mmCIF file of C-alpha atoms and ligand atoms in Angstrom:
data_model
loop_
_atom_site.group_PDB
_atom_site.id
_atom_site.type_symbol
_atom_site.label_atom_id
_atom_site.label_comp_id
_atom_site.label_asym_id
_atom_site.label_seq_id
_atom_site.Cartn_x
_atom_site.Cartn_y
_atom_site.Cartn_z
ATOM 1 C CA MET A 1 3.948 -12.399 12.523
ATOM 2 C CA SER A 2 2.637 -11.803 9.048
ATOM 3 C CA ALA A 3 3.036 -8.448 7.469
ATOM 4 C CA THR A 4 -0.110 -5.990 7.337
ATOM 5 C CA ILE A 5 -1.157 -4.429 4.110
ATOM 6 C CA MET A 6 -3.693 -1.697 4.023
ATOM 7 C CA HIS A 7 -5.572 -1.787 0.903
ATOM 8 C CA VAL A 8 -7.419 1.563 -0.133
ATOM 9 C CA GLU A 9 -9.886 0.963 -2.918
ATOM 10 C CA ASP A 10 -13.415 2.012 -3.449
ATOM 11 C CA ASN A 11 -14.224 -0.741 -6.117
ATOM 12 C CA PRO A 12 -15.596 -3.885 -4.262
ATOM 13 C CA SER A 13 -14.466 -6.368 -6.908
ATOM 14 C CA ASN A 14 -10.996 -5.046 -6.873
ATOM 15 C CA GLN A 15 -11.032 -5.111 -3.176
ATOM 16 C CA MET A 16 -12.043 -8.874 -3.019
ATOM 17 C CA LEU A 17 -9.538 -9.882 -5.756
ATOM 18 C CA ILE A 18 -6.831 -8.344 -3.735
ATOM 19 C CA ARG A 19 -8.146 -9.685 -0.509
ATOM 20 C CA ASP A 20 -8.023 -13.161 -1.729
ATOM 21 C CA LEU A 21 -4.611 -12.924 -3.160
ATOM 22 C CA LEU A 22 -3.091 -11.447 -0.104
ATOM 23 C CA HIS A 23 -4.754 -13.604 2.325
ATOM 24 C CA PHE A 24 -3.604 -16.748 0.348
ATOM 25 C CA ARG A 25 0.046 -15.462 0.630
ATOM 26 C CA GLY A 26 -0.540 -15.011 4.408
ATOM 27 C CA TYR A 27 -0.625 -11.431 4.779
ATOM 28 C CA ARG A 28 -3.096 -9.720 6.992
ATOM 29 C CA VAL A 29 -5.241 -7.049 5.020
ATOM 30 C CA VAL A 30 -6.750 -4.147 6.225
ATOM 31 C CA GLU A 31 -9.617 -2.400 3.867
ATOM 32 C CA VAL A 32 -10.447 1.164 3.394
ATOM 33 C CA MET A 33 -12.731 2.307 0.936
ATOM 34 C CA ASP A 34 -12.538 6.013 1.255
ATOM 35 C CA GLY A 35 -9.436 8.286 0.774
ATOM 36 C CA GLY A 36 -10.594 10.389 3.558
ATOM 37 C CA GLU A 37 -10.346 7.607 6.283
ATOM 38 C CA ALA A 38 -6.710 6.290 5.157
ATOM 39 C CA LEU A 39 -4.923 8.444 7.303
ATOM 40 C CA ALA A 40 -6.845 7.504 10.470
ATOM 41 C CA ALA A 41 -6.842 3.929 9.500
ATOM 42 C CA ALA A 42 -2.938 3.966 8.867
ATOM 43 C CA GLU A 43 -2.697 5.494 12.370
ATOM 44 C CA ARG A 44 -4.802 2.805 13.923
ATOM 45 C CA GLU A 45 -3.399 -0.161 12.025
ATOM 46 C CA ARG A 46 0.264 0.733 11.356
ATOM 47 C CA PRO A 47 0.322 -1.267 8.395
ATOM 48 C CA ASP A 48 3.739 -2.485 6.889
ATOM 49 C CA ILE A 49 2.683 -1.455 3.240
ATOM 50 C CA ILE A 50 -0.269 0.554 1.839
ATOM 51 C CA LEU A 51 -1.659 -0.003 -1.537
ATOM 52 C CA MET A 52 -3.314 3.112 -2.677
ATOM 53 C CA ASP A 53 -5.874 3.340 -5.567
ATOM 54 C CA VAL A 54 -5.379 6.719 -7.094
ATOM 55 C CA GLN A 55 -9.155 7.263 -8.063
ATOM 56 C CA LEU A 56 -11.171 7.440 -5.291
ATOM 57 C CA PRO A 57 -14.413 9.522 -4.351
ATOM 58 C CA GLY A 58 -13.803 12.483 -2.507
ATOM 59 C CA LEU A 59 -10.313 12.731 -1.169
ATOM 60 C CA SER A 60 -7.999 11.038 -3.982
ATOM 61 C CA GLY A 61 -5.467 8.738 -3.484
ATOM 62 C CA LEU A 62 -2.645 10.861 -3.917
ATOM 63 C CA GLU A 63 -3.881 13.374 -1.487
ATOM 64 C CA ALA A 64 -4.429 10.558 1.170
ATOM 65 C CA ALA A 65 -0.737 9.358 0.597
ATOM 66 C CA ARG A 66 0.481 12.938 0.808
ATOM 67 C CA GLN A 67 -1.249 13.283 4.244
ATOM 68 C CA ILE A 68 0.268 10.068 5.403
ATOM 69 C CA LYS A 69 3.764 11.180 4.147
ATOM 70 C CA GLU A 70 3.530 14.435 6.167
ATOM 71 C CA ARG A 71 3.057 12.501 9.390
ATOM 72 C CA ASP A 72 6.424 11.807 11.180
ATOM 73 C CA ASP A 73 5.250 8.648 12.633
ATOM 74 C CA LEU A 74 3.725 7.056 9.407
ATOM 75 C CA ARG A 75 5.822 8.339 6.545
ATOM 76 C CA HIS A 76 8.277 5.395 6.457
ATOM 77 C CA ILE A 77 5.421 3.170 5.504
ATOM 78 C CA PRO A 78 5.984 2.404 1.786
ATOM 79 C CA ILE A 79 2.926 3.270 -0.479
ATOM 80 C CA VAL A 80 2.192 1.762 -3.696
ATOM 81 C CA ALA A 81 -0.050 3.832 -5.924
ATOM 82 C CA VAL A 82 -2.494 1.973 -8.175
ATOM 83 C CA THR A 83 -3.184 3.922 -11.377
ATOM 84 C CA SER A 84 -5.568 3.425 -13.945
ATOM 85 C CA PHE A 85 -3.930 4.762 -17.074
ATOM 86 C CA ALA A 86 -0.346 4.348 -17.968
ATOM 87 C CA LEU A 87 -0.336 7.736 -19.715
ATOM 88 C CA SER A 88 -2.276 9.860 -17.198
ATOM 89 C CA GLY A 89 0.771 11.244 -15.361
ATOM 90 C CA ASP A 90 -0.178 9.837 -12.047
ATOM 91 C CA GLU A 91 3.014 8.010 -11.774
ATOM 92 C CA LYS A 92 4.975 11.216 -11.437
ATOM 93 C CA LYS A 93 2.307 12.708 -9.182
ATOM 94 C CA ALA A 94 2.660 9.598 -7.001
ATOM 95 C CA PHE A 95 6.377 9.873 -6.681
ATOM 96 C CA ALA A 96 6.188 13.724 -5.982
ATOM 97 C CA VAL A 97 3.927 13.023 -2.953
ATOM 98 C CA GLY A 98 6.373 10.254 -1.656
ATOM 99 C CA CYS A 99 4.947 7.071 -2.717
ATOM 100 C CA SER A 100 7.520 4.342 -3.290
ATOM 101 C CA ALA A 101 6.232 2.772 -6.204
ATOM 102 C CA TYR A 102 3.347 2.453 -8.655
ATOM 103 C CA ILE A 103 1.397 -0.316 -10.566
ATOM 104 C CA THR A 104 -0.854 0.244 -13.373
ATOM 105 C CA LYS A 105 -4.226 -1.560 -13.705
ATOM 106 C CA PRO A 106 -4.925 -3.871 -15.037
ATOM 107 C CA TYR A 107 -2.015 -5.560 -13.553
ATOM 108 C CA ASN A 108 -1.296 -9.310 -12.950
ATOM 109 C CA SER A 109 -1.242 -10.492 -9.493
ATOM 110 C CA ARG A 110 2.137 -11.847 -9.622
ATOM 111 C CA ASP A 111 3.782 -8.495 -10.569
ATOM 112 C CA LEU A 112 1.863 -7.133 -7.455
ATOM 113 C CA VAL A 113 2.914 -9.821 -5.013
ATOM 114 C CA LYS A 114 6.634 -9.140 -6.085
ATOM 115 C CA LEU A 115 6.281 -5.447 -5.786
ATOM 116 C CA ILE A 116 5.055 -6.074 -2.197
ATOM 117 C CA GLU A 117 7.733 -8.620 -1.203
ATOM 118 C CA ALA A 118 10.311 -6.060 -2.461
ATOM 119 C CA LEU A 119 9.119 -3.359 -0.342
ATOM 120 C CA LEU A 120 8.292 -5.273 2.796
ATOM 121 C CA PRO A 121 11.035 -4.609 5.465
ATOM 122 C CA PRO A 122 13.297 -7.508 5.831
ATOM 123 C CA PRO A 123 12.316 -9.918 8.481
ATOM 124 C CA HIS A 124 13.966 -10.002 11.713
ATOM 125 C CA THR A 125 16.643 -13.014 11.745
ATOM 126 C CA ASN A 126 18.185 -12.974 15.284
ATOM 127 C CA GLY A 127 19.247 -10.505 17.964
ATOM 128 C CA GLN A 128 22.981 -10.103 16.736
ATOM 129 C CA ASP A 129 21.603 -9.003 13.200
ATOM 130 C CA SER A 130 19.386 -6.433 14.665
ATOM 131 C CA ALA A 131 21.920 -5.284 16.923
ATOM 132 C CA THR A 132 24.142 -4.069 14.122
ATOM 133 C CA ARG A 133 21.329 -2.048 12.468
ATOM 134 C CA PRO A 134 21.116 1.609 13.133
HETATM 135 MN MN1 LIG B 201 -10.884 3.637 -7.867
#
């Protein structure tokens, strides 16, 4: 089964760009446009990774990430913060709320895909292998 990626982004053209890129790679994409809906969507969809735009109307992406990381059943999900400015300090804030990585706009799609692949949980190979895992 292919991995599910939740994309929290308020800009429709960015959303479309990522959707096309990830669909092409075979990922399932769940889209959320509002930081306030991110927690409920994560709970419902159980994504393998979350791409979180930092600048969202209403609840910021960092606040939404913090809410998700406060949940015992959701905090294992890696969150990639998508920041707009390299010097804004959002990177430090992103790590402080528990994000696993960040990527700064404008980024190239190759870097984003590499980052996603690095953060995805390893695929189950066979029963023997998974029996040795804790
Ligand atoms: Mn935005």
